[in-house]
GROMACS .gro file of C-alpha atoms in nm:
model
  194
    1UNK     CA    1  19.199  -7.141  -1.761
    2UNK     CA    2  19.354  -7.010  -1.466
    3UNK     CA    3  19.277  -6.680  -1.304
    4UNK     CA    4  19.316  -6.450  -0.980
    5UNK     CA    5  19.068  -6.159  -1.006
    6UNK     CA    6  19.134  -5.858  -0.830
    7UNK     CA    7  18.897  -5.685  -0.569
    8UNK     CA    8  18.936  -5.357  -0.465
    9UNK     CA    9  18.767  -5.230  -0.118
   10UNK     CA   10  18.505  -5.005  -0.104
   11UNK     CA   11  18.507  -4.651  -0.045
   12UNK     CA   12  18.672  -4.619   0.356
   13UNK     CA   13  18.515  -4.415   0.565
   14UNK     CA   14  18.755  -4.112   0.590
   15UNK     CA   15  18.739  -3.784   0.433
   16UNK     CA   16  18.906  -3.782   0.099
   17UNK     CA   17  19.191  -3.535   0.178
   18UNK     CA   18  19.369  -3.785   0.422
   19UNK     CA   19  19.666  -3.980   0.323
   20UNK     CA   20  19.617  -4.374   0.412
   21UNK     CA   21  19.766  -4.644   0.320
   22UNK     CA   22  19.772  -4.911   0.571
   23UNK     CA   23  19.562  -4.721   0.827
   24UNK     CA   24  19.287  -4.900   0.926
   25UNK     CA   25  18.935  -4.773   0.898
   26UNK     CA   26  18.617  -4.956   0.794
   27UNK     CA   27  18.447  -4.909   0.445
   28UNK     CA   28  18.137  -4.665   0.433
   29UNK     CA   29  17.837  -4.885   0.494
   30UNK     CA   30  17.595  -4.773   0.200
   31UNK     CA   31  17.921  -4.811  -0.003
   32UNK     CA   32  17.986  -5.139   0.125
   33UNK     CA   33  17.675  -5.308   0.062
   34UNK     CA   34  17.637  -5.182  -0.311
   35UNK     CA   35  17.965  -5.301  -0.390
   36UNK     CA   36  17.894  -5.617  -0.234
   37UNK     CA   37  17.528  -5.629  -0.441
   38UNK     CA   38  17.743  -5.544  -0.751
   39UNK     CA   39  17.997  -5.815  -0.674
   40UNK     CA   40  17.817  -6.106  -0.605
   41UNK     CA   41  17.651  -6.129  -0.942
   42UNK     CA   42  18.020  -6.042  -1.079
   43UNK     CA   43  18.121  -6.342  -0.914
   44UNK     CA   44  17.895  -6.591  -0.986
   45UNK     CA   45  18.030  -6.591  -1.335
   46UNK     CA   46  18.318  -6.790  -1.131
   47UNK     CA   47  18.384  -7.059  -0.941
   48UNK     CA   48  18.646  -6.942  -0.695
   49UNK     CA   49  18.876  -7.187  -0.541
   50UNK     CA   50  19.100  -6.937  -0.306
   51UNK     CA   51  18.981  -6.638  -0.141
   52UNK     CA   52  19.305  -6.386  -0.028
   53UNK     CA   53  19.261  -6.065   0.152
   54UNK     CA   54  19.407  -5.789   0.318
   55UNK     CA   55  19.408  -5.814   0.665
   56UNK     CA   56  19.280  -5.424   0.699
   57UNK     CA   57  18.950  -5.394   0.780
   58UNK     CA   58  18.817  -5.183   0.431
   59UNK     CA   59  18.878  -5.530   0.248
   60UNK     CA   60  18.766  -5.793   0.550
   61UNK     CA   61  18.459  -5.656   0.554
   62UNK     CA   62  18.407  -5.686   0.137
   63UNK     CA   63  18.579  -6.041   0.179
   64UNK     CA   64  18.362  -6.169   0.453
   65UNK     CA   65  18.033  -6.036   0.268
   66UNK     CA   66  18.082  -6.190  -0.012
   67UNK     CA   67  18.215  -6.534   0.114
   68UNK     CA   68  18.048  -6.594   0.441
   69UNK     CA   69  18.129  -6.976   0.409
   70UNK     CA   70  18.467  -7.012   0.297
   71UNK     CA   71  18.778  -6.978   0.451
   72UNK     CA   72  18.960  -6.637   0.368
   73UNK     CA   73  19.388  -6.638   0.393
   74UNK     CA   74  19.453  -6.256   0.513
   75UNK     CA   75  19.788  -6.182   0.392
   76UNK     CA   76  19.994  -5.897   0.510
   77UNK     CA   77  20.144  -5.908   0.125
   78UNK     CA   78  19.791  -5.763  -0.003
   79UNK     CA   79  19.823  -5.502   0.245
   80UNK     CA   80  19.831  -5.102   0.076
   81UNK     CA   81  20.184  -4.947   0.108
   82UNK     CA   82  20.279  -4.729   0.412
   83UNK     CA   83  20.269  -4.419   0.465
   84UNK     CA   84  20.462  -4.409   0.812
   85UNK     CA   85  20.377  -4.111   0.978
   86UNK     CA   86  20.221  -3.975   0.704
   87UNK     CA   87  19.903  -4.185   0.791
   88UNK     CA   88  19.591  -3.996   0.841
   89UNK     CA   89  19.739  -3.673   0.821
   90UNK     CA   90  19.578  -3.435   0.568
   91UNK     CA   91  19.752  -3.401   0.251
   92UNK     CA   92  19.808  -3.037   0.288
   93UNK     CA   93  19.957  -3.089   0.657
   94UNK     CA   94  20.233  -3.270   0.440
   95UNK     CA   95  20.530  -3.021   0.372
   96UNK     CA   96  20.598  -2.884   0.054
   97UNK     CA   97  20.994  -3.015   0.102
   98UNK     CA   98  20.888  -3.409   0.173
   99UNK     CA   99  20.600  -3.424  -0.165
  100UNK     CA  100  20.891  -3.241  -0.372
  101UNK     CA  101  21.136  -3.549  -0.235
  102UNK     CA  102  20.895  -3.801  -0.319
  103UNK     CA  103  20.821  -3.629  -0.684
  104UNK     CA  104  21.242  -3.644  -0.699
  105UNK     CA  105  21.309  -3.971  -0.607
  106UNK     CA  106  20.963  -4.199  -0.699
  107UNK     CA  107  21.062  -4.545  -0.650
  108UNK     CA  108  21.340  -4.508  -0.306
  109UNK     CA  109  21.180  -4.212  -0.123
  110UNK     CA  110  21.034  -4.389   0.224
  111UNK     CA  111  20.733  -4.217   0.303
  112UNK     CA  112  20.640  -4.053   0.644
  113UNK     CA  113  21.010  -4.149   0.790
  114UNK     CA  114  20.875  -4.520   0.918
  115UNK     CA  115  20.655  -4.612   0.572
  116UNK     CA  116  20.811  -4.851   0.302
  117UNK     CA  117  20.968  -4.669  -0.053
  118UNK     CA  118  20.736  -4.777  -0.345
  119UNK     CA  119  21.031  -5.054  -0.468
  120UNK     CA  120  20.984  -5.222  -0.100
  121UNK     CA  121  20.612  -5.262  -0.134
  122UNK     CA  122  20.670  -5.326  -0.531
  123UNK     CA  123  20.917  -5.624  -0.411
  124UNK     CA  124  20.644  -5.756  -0.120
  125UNK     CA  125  20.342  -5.733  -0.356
  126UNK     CA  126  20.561  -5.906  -0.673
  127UNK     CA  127  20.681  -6.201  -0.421
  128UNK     CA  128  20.320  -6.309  -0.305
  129UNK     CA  129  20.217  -6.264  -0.676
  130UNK     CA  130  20.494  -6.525  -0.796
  131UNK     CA  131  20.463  -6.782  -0.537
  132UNK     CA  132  20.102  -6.737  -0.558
  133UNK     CA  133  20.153  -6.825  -0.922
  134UNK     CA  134  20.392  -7.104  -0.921
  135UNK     CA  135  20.209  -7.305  -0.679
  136UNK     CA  136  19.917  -7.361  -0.949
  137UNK     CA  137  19.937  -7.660  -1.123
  138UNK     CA  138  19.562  -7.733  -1.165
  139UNK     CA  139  19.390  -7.639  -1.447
  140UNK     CA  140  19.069  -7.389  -1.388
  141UNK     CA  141  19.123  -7.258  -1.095
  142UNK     CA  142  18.984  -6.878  -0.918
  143UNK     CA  143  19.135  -6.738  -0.697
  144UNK     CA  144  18.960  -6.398  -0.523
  145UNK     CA  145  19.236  -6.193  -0.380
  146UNK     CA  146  19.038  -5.876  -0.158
  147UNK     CA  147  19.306  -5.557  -0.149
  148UNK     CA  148  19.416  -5.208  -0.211
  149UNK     CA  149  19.484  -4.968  -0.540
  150UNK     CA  150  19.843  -4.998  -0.475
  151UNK     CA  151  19.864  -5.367  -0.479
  152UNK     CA  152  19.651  -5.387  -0.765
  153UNK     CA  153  19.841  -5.104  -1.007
  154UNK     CA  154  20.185  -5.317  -0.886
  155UNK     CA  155  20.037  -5.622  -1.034
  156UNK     CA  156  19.915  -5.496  -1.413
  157UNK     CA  157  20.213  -5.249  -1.391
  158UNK     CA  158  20.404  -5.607  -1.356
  159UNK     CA  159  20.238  -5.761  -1.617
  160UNK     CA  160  20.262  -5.458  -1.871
  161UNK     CA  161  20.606  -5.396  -1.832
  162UNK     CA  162  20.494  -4.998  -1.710
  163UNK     CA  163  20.697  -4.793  -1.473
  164UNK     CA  164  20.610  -4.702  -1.174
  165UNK     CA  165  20.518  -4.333  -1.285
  166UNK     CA  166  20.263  -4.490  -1.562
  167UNK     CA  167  20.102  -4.764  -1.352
  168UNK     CA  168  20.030  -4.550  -1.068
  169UNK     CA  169  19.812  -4.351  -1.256
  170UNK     CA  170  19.602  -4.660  -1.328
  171UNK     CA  171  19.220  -4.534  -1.243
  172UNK     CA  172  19.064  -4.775  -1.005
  173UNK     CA  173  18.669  -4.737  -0.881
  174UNK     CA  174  18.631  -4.883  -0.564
  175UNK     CA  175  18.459  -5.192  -0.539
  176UNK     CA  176  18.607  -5.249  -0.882
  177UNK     CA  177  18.738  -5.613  -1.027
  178UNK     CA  178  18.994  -5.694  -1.238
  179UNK     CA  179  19.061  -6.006  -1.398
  180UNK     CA  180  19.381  -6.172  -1.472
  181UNK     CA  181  19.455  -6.515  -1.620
  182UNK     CA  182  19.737  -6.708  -1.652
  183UNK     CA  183  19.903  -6.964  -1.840
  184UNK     CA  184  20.257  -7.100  -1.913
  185UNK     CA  185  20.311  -6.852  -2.139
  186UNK     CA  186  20.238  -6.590  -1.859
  187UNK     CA  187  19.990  -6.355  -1.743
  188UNK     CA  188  19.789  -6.119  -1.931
  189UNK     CA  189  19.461  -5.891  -1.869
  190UNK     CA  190  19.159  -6.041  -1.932
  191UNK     CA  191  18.944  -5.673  -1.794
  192UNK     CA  192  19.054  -5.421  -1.577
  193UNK     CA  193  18.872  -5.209  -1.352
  194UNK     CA  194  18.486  -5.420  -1.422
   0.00000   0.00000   0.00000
């Protein structure tokens, strides 16, 4: 059976009311090393043949602890969406006017003037996903792609036919894994958020 399971970072080391997306900040350290404890005997179930990852430094540094060996592909497809000049402001600093634009328009509103809309990242995210998927042809392979909530939620949203209001709403821990395998028939969930 084929799969590509699904890494999440761990927790980044900025306060919880910023808005990030692809701003670029290291993981907390304590969290770092227990989700790469928790991982490793997560992964050992597998035997990975491709490791992916986000070029931001939050999922490098889960990547690179957990496969110190192998050769990681950082793609700027895995990357989170962004946020334009939203990035690292705090939530609040955010007026009323450009959230309310966002709530009206969910899939086309480009954040922070300069970020991508949601169907722009949707579109990059989908396009690595397919030719990811139509250049296996072997039977049993892994592959380990390290990256973001957003990337993640696109994907099962994908394969579960949900709109973009439902999927976003998928609850993801950090230093979470989910699994997804594939076949001809398609894709499907094996276990979300592990």
């Amino acid at each position: 059976m084929n799969r590509v399971l699904l890494v999440r970072h761990s927790q980044p080391d900025i306060a919880s009311n910023r808005c990030y997306g692809q701003l670029d900040m290291p993981a907390k350290p304590e969290q770092l090393q227990q989700a790469t404890v928790r991982l490793q005997k997560l992964l050992a179930e597998y035997s990975v043949t491709e490791v992916y990852a986000s070029p931001l430094l939050r999922c490098r540094q889960l990547a690179e602890s957990l496969f110190v060996a192998e050769v990681i592909a950082y793609q700027d497809s895995l990357k989170e969406i962004s946020f334009g000049q939203w990035e690292g402001c705090k939530w609040d600093d955010i007026s009323r006017s450009q959230l309310d634009a966002w709530a009206d328009n969910l899939e086309g509103y480009r954040f922070g003037q300069s970020g991508e809309t949601v169907t722009e990242f949707s579109q990059r995210v989908l396009d690595f996903w397919q030719t990811r998927l139509s250049t296996i042809s072997e039977a049993n392979t892994t592959q380990v792609w390290f990256t973001h909530a957003g990337v993640i939620r696109t994907i099962v949203g994908d394969i579960q036919a949900l709109p973009v209001a439902e999927s976003s709403k998928i609850a993801l821990k950090f230093g979470s894994l989910t699994c997804i395998t594939f076949a001809s028939n398609g894709a499907a969930i094996e276990y979300l958020n592990r």
